[in-house]
Coordinates of C-alpha atoms in Angstrom, one line a residue:
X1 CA 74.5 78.7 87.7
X2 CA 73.9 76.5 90.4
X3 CA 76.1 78.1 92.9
X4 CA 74.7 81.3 92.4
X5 CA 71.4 80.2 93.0
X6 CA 72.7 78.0 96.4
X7 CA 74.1 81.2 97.7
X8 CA 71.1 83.1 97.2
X9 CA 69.1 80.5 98.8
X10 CA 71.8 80.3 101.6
X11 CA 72.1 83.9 101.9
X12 CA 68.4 85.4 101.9
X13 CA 67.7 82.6 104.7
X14 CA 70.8 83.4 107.1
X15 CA 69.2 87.3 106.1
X16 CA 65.9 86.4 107.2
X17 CA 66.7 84.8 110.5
X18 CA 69.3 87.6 110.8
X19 CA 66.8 90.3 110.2
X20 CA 63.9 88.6 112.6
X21 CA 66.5 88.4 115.5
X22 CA 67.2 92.1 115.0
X23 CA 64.2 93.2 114.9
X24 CA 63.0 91.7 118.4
X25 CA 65.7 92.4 119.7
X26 CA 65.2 96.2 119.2
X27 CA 61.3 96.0 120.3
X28 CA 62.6 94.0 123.4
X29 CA 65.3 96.8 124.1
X30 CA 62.8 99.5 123.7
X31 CA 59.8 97.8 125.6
X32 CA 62.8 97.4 128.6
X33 CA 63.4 101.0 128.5
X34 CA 59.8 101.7 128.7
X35 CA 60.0 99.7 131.3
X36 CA 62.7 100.8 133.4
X37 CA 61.3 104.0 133.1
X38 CA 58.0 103.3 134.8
X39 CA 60.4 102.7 138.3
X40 CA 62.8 106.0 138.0
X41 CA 59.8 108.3 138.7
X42 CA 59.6 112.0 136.9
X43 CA 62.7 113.6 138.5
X44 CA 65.3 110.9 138.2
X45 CA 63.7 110.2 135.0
X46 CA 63.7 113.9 133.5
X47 CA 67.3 114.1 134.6
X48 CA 68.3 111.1 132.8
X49 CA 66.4 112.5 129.9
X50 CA 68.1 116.2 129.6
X51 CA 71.5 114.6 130.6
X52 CA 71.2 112.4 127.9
X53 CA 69.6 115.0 125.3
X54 CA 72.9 117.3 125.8
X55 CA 75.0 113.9 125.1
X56 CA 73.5 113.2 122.4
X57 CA 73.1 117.3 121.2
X58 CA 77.1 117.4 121.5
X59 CA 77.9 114.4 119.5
X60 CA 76.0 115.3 116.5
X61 CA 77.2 118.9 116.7
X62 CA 81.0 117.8 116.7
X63 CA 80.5 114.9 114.3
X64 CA 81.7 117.5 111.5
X65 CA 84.6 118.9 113.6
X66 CA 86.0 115.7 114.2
X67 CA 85.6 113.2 111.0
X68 CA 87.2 116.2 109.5
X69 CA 90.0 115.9 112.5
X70 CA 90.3 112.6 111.5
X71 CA 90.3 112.8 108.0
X72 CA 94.0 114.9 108.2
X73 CA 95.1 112.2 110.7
X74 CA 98.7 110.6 109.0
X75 CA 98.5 106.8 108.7
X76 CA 102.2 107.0 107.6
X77 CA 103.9 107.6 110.6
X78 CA 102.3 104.5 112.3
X79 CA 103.2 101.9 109.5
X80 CA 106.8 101.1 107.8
X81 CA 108.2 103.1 105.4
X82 CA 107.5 102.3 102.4
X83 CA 104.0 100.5 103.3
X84 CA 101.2 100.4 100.1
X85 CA 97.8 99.2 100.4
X86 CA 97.7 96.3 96.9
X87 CA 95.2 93.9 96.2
X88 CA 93.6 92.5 92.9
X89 CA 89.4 92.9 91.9
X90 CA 88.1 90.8 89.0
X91 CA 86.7 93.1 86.9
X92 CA 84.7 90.9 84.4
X93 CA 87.4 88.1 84.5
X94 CA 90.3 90.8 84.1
X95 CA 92.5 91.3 87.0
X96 CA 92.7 95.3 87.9
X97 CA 95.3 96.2 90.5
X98 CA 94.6 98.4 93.1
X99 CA 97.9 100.3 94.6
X100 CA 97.6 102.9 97.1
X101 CA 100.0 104.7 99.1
X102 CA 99.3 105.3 102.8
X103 CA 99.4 108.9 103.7
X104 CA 96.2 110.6 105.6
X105 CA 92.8 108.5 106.5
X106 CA 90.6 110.3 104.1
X107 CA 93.7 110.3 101.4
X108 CA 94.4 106.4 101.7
X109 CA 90.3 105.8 101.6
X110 CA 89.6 108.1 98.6
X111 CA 92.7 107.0 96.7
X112 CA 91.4 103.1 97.3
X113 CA 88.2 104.3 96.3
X114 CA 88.8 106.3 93.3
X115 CA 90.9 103.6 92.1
X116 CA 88.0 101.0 92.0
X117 CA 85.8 103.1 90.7
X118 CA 88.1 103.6 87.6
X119 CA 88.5 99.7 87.8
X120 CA 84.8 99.2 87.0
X121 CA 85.0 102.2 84.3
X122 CA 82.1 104.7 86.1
X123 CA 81.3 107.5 83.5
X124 CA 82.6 110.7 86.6
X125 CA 84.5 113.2 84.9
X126 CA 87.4 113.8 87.1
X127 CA 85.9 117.1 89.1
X128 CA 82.5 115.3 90.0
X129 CA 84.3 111.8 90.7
X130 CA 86.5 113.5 93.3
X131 CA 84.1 115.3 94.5
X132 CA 81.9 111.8 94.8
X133 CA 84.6 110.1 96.6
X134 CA 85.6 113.1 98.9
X135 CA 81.6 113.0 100.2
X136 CA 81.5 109.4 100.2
X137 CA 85.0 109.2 102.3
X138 CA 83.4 112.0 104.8
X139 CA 80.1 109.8 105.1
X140 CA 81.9 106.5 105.8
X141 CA 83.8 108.5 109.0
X142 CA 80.6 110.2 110.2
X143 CA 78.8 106.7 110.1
X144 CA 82.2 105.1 112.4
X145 CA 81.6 108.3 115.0
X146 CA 77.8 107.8 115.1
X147 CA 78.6 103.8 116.1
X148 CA 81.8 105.2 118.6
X149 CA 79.3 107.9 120.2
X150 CA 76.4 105.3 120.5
X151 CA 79.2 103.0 122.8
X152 CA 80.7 106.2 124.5
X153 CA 77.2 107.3 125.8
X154 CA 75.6 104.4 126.2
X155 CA 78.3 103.3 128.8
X156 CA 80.4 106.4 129.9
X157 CA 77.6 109.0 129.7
X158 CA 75.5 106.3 131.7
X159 CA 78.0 105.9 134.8
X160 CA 78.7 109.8 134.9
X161 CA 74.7 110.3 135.1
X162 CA 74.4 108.2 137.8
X163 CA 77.7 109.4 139.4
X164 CA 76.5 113.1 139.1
X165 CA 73.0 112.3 140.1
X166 CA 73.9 110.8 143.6
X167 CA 77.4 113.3 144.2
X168 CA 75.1 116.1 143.0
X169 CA 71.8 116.5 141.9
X170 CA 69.6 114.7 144.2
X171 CA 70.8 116.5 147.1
X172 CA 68.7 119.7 145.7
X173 CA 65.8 117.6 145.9
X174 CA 64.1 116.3 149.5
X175 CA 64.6 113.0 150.8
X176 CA 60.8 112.6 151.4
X177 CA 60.1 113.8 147.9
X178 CA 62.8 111.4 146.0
X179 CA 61.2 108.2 147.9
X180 CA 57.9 109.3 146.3
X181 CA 58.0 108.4 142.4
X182 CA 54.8 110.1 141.1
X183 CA 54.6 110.7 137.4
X184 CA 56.1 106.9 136.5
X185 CA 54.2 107.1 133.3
X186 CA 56.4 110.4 132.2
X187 CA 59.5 109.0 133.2
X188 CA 59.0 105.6 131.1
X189 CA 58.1 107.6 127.8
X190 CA 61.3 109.8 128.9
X191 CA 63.3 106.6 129.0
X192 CA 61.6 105.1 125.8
X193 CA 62.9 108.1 123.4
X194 CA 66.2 108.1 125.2
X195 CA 66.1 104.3 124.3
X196 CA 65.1 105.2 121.3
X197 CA 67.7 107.4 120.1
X198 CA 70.6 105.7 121.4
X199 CA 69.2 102.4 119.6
X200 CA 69.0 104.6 116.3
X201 CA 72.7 105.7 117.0
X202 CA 73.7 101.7 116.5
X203 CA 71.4 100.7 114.5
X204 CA 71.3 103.5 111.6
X205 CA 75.0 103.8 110.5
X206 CA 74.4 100.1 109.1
X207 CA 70.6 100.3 108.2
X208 CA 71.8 103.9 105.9
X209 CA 73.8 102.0 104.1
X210 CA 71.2 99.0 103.6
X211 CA 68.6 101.3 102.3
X212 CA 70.8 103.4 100.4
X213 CA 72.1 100.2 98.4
X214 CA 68.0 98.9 98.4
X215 CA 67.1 102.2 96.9
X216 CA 69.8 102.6 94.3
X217 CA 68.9 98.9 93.1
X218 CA 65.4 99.1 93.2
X219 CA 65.9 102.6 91.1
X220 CA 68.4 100.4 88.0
X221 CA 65.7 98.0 88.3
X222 CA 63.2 99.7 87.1
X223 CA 65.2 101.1 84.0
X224 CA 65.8 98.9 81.3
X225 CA 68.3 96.3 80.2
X226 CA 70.8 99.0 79.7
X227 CA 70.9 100.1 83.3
X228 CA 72.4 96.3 84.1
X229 CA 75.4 97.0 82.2
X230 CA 78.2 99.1 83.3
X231 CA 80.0 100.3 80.1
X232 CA 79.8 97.2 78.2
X233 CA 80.7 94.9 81.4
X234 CA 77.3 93.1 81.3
X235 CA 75.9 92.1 84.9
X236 CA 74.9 88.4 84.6
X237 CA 71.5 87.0 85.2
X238 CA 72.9 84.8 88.0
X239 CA 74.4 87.9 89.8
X240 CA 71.4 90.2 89.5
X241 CA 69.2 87.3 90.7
X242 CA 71.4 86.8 93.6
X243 CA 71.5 90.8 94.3
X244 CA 67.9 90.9 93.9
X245 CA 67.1 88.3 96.5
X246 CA 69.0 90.3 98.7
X247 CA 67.6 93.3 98.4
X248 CA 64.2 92.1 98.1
X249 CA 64.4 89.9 101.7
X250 CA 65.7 93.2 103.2
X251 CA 62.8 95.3 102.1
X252 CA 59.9 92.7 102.6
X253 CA 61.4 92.3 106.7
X254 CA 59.6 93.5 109.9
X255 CA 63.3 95.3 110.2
X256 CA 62.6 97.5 107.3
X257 CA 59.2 97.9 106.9
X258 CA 58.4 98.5 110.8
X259 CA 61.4 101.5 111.0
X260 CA 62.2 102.6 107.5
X261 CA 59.7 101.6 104.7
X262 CA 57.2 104.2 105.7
X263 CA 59.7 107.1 106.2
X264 CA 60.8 107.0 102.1
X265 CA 60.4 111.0 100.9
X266 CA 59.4 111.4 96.9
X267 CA 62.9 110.3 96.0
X268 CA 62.7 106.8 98.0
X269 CA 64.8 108.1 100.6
X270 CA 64.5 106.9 104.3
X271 CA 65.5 109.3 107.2
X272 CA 68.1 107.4 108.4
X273 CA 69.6 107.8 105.0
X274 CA 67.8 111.7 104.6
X275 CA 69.1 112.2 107.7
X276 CA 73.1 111.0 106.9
X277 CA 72.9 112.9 103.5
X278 CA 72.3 115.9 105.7
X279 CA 74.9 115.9 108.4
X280 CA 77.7 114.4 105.5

């Protein structure tokens, strides 16, 4: 009882201090972009802005292509023969093995998966709870390309812009006219919803999976007793206290409430989440 309720009370604070640090660190990223933008002028600034848009166009249009690309890669020929992913879950103070072999990424992932899932006895007929794990194994590798893109064109795509800009482009434009930066307001809202975008492409693949978990809770909550118990394996109070604090120092933070809250649809879904749901 008592540990449970330390770890809460550890927990939720590291959260909070966590979550506050985020947060202005995001508005301090985005008021720099602003910033920035205010000494590129329109013409450096609208080139940043379209070279950046076709980045960011590409990676969401291959995002499909490629998680599927990597979903076929083979693990096995990488690892000894032989190789088998085993671990033990406490499953209401029964020990339930977990074996899988290692064969493709979306294969090892969905066999792990499907095997928990049966360890904690989830009511899927065999159709849907393929089906369930073959979707969630396809989100999980979109999510790790959104992060890998953000990196990619945050650095790379920013030292080719600049490379092509001064190779290239600027020398369509007049000397005279590039010293003159008119139109500094344009550029820094330009540079602001780049900023913007490329923040959301860190930030989101984490935050989805936050406010996913927030809104499935928040849903069992409101159900009754029943919805606490997973086939007879009753959740304890001490545990659904602990999850609740959790969930509930998420929600009530500038983080969530400031980006996400306010986006929820009629079925309590953000657009980060809306949004993942779509391109899974």
């Amino acid at each position: 009882m008592n540990f449970y309720q330390i770890t809460a009370e550890s927990l939720t604070e590291y959260m909070s201090i966590g979550l506050i640090i985020a947060f202005a660190v995001i508005v301090g990223l985005l008021v720099l972009s602003f910033l920035s933008g205010l000494f590129k002028g329109w013409r450096y600034g609208t080139y940043r802005f379209l070279f950046f848009a076709v980045l960011v166009l590409i990676a969401f249009c291959t995002l499909k292509p490629i998680s599927s690309l990597l979903g076929t890669l083979d693990l096995s020929q990488w690892v000894p023969a032989g190789t088998r992913i085993q671990f033990n879950l406490d499953v209401s103070g029964t020990s339930v093995a977990v074996d899988a072999s290692i064969t493709s990424l979306s294969g090892t992932i969905g066999e792990v998966v499907t095997q928990i899932l049966k360890a904690f006895d989830v009511s899927m007929s065999p159709e849907a709870l393929s089906s369930y794990v073959t979707s969630l194994v396809s989100s999980f590798l979109i999510l790790i390309l959104v992060f890998i893109d953000a990196i990619l064109i945050s650095l790379l795509g920013s030292l080719l812009c600049f490379l092509l800009w001064h190779i290239l482009f600027k020398h369509f434009i007049q000397k005279e006219k590039r010293k003159r930066k008119t139109l500094r307001l344009v550029s820094a809202f330009e540079e602001f919803a780049m900023g913007a975008v490329i923040l959301a492409m860190f930030v989101t693949p984490f935050t989805s999976i936050a406010n996913a978990l927030s809104q499935s809770f928040n849903e069992a909550s409101k159900e009754d007793e029943t919805s606490l118990q997973n086939k007879g394996k009753e959740v304890t109070p001490e545990i659904y206290e602990t999850v609740k604090s959790v969930v509930d120092t998420y929600d009530d933070s500038l983080l969530s409430k400031v980006f996400f809250s306010w986006s929820k649809d009629e079925n309590g879904k953000t657009f980060d989440t809306a949004f993942y749901d779509f391109v899974g």
